[in-house]
Coordinates of C-alpha atoms in Angstrom, one line a residue:
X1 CA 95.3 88.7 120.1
X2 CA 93.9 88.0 116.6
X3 CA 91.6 85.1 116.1
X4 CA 92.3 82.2 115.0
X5 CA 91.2 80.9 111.5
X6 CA 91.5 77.0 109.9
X7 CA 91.1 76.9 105.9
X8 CA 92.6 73.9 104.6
X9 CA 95.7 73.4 105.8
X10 CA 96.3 77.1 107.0
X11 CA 96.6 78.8 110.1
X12 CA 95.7 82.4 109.3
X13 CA 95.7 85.4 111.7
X14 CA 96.8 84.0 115.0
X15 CA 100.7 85.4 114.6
X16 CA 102.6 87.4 112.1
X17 CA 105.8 85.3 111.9
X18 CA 106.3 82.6 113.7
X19 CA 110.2 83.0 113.1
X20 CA 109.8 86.4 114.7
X21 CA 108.7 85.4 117.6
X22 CA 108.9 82.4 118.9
X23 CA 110.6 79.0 117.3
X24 CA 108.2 76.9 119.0
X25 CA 105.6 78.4 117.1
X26 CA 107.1 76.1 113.6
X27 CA 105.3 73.2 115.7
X28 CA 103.0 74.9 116.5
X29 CA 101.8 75.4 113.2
X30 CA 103.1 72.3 112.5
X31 CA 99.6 70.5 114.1
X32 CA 97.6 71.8 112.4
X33 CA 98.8 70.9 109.3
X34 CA 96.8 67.6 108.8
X35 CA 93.6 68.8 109.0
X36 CA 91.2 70.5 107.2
X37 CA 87.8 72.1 107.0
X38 CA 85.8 68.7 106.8
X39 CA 87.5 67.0 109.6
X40 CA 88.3 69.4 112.4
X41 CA 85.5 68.5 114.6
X42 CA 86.3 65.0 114.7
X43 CA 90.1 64.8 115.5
X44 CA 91.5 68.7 116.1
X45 CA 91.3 68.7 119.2
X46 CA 92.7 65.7 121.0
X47 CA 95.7 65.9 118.5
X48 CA 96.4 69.8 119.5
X49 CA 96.0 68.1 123.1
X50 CA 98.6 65.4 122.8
X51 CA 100.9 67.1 120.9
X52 CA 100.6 70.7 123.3
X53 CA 101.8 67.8 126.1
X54 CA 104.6 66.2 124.0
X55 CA 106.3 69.1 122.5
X56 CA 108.8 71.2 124.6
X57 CA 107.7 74.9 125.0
X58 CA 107.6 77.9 126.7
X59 CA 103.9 77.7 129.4
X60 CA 102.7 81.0 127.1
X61 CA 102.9 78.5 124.2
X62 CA 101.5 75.6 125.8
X63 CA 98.4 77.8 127.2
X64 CA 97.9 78.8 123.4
X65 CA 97.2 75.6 122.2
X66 CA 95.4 74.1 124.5
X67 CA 93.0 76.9 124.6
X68 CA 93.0 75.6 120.7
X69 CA 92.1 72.4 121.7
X70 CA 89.5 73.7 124.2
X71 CA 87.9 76.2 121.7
X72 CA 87.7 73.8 119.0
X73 CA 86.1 70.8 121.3
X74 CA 83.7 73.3 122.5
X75 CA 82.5 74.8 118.9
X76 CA 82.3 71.1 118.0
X77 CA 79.5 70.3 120.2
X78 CA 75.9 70.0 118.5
X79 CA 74.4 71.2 121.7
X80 CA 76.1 72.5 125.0
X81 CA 76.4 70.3 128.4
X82 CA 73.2 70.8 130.7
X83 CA 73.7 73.2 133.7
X84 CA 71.7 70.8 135.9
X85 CA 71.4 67.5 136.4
X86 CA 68.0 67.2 134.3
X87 CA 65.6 70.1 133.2
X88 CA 62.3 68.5 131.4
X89 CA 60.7 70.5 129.2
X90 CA 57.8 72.5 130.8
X91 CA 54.4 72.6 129.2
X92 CA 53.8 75.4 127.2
X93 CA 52.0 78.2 129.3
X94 CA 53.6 76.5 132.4
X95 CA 54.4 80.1 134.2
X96 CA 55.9 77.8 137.0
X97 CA 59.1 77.1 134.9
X98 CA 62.5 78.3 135.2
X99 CA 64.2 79.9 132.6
X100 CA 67.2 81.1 134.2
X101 CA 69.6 77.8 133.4
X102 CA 68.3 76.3 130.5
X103 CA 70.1 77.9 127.1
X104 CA 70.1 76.5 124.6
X105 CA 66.4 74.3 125.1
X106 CA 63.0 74.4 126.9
X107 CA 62.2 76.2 129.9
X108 CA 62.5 73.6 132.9
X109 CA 59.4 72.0 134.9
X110 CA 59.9 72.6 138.8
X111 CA 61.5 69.8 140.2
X112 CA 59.2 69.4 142.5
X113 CA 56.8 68.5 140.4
X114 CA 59.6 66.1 137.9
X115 CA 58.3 62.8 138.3
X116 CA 59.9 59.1 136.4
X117 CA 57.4 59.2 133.9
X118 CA 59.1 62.6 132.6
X119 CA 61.8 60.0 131.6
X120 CA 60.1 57.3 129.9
X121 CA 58.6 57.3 126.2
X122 CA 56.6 54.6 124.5
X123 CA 56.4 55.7 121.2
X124 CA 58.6 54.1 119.7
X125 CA 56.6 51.0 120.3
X126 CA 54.8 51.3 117.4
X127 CA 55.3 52.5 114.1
X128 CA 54.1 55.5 111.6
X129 CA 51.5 54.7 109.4
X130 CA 53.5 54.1 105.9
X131 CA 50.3 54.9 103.7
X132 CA 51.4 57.5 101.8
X133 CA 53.8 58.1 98.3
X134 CA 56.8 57.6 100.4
X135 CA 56.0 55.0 101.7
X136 CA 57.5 56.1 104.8
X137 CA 56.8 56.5 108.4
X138 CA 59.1 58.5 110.9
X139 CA 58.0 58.7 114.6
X140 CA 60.0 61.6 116.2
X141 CA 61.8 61.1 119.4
X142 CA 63.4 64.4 120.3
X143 CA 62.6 67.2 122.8
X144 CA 59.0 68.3 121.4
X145 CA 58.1 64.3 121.8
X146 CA 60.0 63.4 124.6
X147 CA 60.6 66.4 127.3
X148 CA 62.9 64.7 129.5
X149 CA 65.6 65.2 126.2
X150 CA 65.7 68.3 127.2
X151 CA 69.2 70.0 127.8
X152 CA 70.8 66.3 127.9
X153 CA 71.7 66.7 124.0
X154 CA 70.0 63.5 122.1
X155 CA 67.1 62.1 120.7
X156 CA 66.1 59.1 118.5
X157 CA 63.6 58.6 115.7
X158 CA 62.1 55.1 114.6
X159 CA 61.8 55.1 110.8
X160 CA 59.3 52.3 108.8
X161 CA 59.2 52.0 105.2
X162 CA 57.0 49.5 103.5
X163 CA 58.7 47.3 100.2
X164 CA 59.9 50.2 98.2
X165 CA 59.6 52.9 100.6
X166 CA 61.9 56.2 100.9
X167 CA 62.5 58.2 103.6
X168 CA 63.4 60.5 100.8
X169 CA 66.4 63.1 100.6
X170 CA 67.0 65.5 103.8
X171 CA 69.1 67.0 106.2
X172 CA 69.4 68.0 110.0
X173 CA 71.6 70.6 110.3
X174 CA 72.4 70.5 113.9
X175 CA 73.6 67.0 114.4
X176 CA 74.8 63.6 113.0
X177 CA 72.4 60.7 112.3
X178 CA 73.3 56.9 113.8
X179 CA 70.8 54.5 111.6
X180 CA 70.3 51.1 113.3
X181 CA 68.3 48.7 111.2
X182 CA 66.3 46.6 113.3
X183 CA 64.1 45.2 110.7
X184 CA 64.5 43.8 106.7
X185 CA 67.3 46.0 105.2
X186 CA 67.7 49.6 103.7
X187 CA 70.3 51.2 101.5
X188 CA 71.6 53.6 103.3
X189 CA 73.2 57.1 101.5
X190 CA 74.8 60.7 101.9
X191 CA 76.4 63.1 99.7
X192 CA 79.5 65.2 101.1
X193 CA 80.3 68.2 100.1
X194 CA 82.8 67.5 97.5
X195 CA 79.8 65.7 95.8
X196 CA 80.8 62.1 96.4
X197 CA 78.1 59.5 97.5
X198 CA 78.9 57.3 100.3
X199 CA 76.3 54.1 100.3
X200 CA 75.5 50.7 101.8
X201 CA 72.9 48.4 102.1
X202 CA 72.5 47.8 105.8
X203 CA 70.8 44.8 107.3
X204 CA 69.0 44.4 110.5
X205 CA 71.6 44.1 113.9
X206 CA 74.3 46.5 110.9
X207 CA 74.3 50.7 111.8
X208 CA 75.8 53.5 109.4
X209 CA 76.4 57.1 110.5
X210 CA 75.8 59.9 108.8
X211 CA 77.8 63.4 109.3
X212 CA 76.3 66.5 111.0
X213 CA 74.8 68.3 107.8
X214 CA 74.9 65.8 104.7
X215 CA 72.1 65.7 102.4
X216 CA 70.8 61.4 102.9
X217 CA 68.2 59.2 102.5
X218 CA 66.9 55.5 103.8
X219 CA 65.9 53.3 101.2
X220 CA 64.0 50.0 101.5
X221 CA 65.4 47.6 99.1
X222 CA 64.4 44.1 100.5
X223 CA 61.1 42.4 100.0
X224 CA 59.4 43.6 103.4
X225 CA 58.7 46.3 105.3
X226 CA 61.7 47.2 107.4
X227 CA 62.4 49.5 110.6
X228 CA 65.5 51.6 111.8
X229 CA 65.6 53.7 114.9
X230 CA 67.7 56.7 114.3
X231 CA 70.1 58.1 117.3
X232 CA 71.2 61.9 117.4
X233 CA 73.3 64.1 119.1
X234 CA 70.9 66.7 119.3
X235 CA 67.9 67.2 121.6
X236 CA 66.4 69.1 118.6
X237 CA 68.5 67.7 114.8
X238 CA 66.0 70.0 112.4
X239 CA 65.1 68.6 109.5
X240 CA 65.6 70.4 105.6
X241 CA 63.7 67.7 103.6
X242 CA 65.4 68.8 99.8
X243 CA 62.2 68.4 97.6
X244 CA 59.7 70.2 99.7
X245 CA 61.6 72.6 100.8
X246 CA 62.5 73.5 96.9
X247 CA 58.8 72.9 95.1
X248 CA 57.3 73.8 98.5
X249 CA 58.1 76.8 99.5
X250 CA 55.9 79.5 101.6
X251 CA 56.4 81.9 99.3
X252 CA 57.6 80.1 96.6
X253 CA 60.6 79.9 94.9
X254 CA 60.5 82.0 91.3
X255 CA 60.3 79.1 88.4
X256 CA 63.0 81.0 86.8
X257 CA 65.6 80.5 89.5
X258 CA 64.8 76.8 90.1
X259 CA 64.6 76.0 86.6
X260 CA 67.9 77.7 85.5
X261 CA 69.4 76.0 88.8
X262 CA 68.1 72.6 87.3
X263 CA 68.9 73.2 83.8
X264 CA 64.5 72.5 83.2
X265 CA 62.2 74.4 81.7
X266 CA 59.4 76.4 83.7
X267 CA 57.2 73.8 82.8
X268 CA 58.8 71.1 84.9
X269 CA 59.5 73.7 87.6
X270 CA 55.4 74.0 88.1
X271 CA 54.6 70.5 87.5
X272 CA 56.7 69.7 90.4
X273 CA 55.5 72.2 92.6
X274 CA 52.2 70.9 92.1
X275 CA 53.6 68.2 93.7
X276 CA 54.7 69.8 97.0
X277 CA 52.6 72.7 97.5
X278 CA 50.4 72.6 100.1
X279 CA 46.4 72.5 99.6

C-alpha cells in the first residue's frame, strides 16, 4: 500500500479513487478534512479514533484508519515511551551499563546499583547568576543535569532574569515549552510559522505554552527580578538560540549571505559578529 501523506487539507497517495473502491472511503477522507499541517499532532488522532468507531464500515476499512490514528499518535511523540520502568543515565565511561533497551537516551546504570538519590535534584533551588548582557540566568534540568530523566521523556529548566532581562530569542526543536512564572512577571512570546506573534505578560501563579519548534523569548517587564521554571516534554528539548547561532557560527556564516538575508550592509553583518563570536 502507498503511504499516506497530509498537506493541508489533502489526503495524497493512500488510494487511487475512492469511488473505485470502496464508498466508505468518501468518509474516510472525509476526517481528515479539518486538519492541517500545523495541527495534526494535537487533535488527528483521537478524531480519526472516534470517528473509525462511529462510522459504519467494512473491518478492512476500520483497520485502515485506526492504524492512522495509531501512526499519527506515535510520530507525534517528542520522545518514545521507556522500555523499562526507569533507566538513569550511566556515568560516562561506566562499562557496567546497559545499552541494549535504552533508544532513544543514555545508556542505563545497573539497577543494582540505582539508588533514590538518582531521582532527586536540587538545583533548582537556586538560581543562575543574571550578571551578564542578558540579564538572564537558565539552570538546565534535563537528562545531562538530572539522570534519572532519562528515557521517562521530560525535564524542566528554572529561568531568572533581573529588571530588564531577556532570555533572548530561541528554539528547542524537540519539544514544547510550559512557562510557569513563579516570581514578578515576564512577557511571554513566539512566532508561528505564518509569521504571527502570539504574546502575554504572565504573572507569578499564570503559565503560557509554547509549541514544539517556535522561535520565543521570556522577557522581564516588571520592576524586579523575576523567576519561571520551564516544563518539557523532552528528556533532551535542544536549544537553537537565533542570534548566536547566526553571528556565531563555527565556521561562520559568509557576510554576504547574512546581510542580503537582512537586507544590511556587510558592515553591520561584522559588527554583529563581533558580538557573538567566541574569544
Amino acid at each position: 500500500m502507498a503511504t499516506m501523506t497530509v498537506q493541508g487539507n489533502i489526503v495524497d497517495d493512500l488510494w487511487t479513487s475512492p469511488s473505485q473502491s470502496h464508498p466508505g472511503l468518501h468518509w474516510a477522507a472525509a476526517a481528515f478534512e479539518p486538519f492541517n499541517s500545523l495541527d495534526v499532532c494535537n487533535s488527528t488522532s483521537t478524531v480519526l479514533q472516534s470517528r473509525a468507531m462511529s462510522k459504519p464500515s467494512s473491518s478492512s476499512l476500520l483497520l485502515l484508519l485506526l492504524l492512522s490514528a495509531t501512526l499519527v499518535a506515535t510520530t507525534c511523540r517528542a520522545d518514545p515511551d521507556p522500555v523499562q520502568d526507569f533507566c538513569v543515565a550511566a556515568a560516562p565511561g561506566d562499562h557496567n551499563a546497559s545499552y541494549s533497551t535504552t533508544y532513544p537516551g543514555f545508556p542505563c546504570k545497573p539497577t543494582s546499583s540505582v539508588v533514590s538519590d538518582d531521582f532527586f535534584f536540587a538545583a533548582h533551588a537556586s538560581g543562575a547568576s543574571t550578571d551578564n548582557p542578558n540579564g538572564a540566568g537558565v539552570t538546565p534540568g534535563n537528562v545531562e543535569a538530572f539522570p534519572g530523566l532519562n528515557t521517562l521523556g521530560l525535564s524542566i529548566n528554572r529561568v531568572d532574569l533581573a529588571p530588564g532581562g531577556v532570555n533572548p530569542l530561541h528554539t528547542h526543536p524537540r519539544s514544547a515549552e510550559l512557562v510557569h512564572v513563579e516570581a514578578g512577571e515576564m512577557l511571554v512570546g513566539f512566532v508561528s510559522t505564518e509569521g504571527k506573534f502570539y504574546s502575554k505578560v504572565v504573572r507569578a501563579g499564570e503559565s503560557f505554552v509554547i509549541p514544539r519548534g517556535m522561535m520565543h523569548f521570556q522577557y522581564n517587564v516588571g520592576t524586579g527580578a523575576a523567576r519561571a521554571m520551564t516544563v518539557f516534554n523532552s528528556q533532551l528539548p535542544g536549544v537553537v538560540l537565533a542570534a548566536q547561532s547566526l553571528f556565531g557560527a563555527e565556521p561562520e556564516i559568509p557576510d554576504a549571505v547574512l546581510a542580503k538575508s537582512f537586507q544590511v550592509d556587510a558592515d553591520t553583518i561584522k559588527l554583529l559578529k563581533s558580538k557573538f563570536r567566541k574569544g
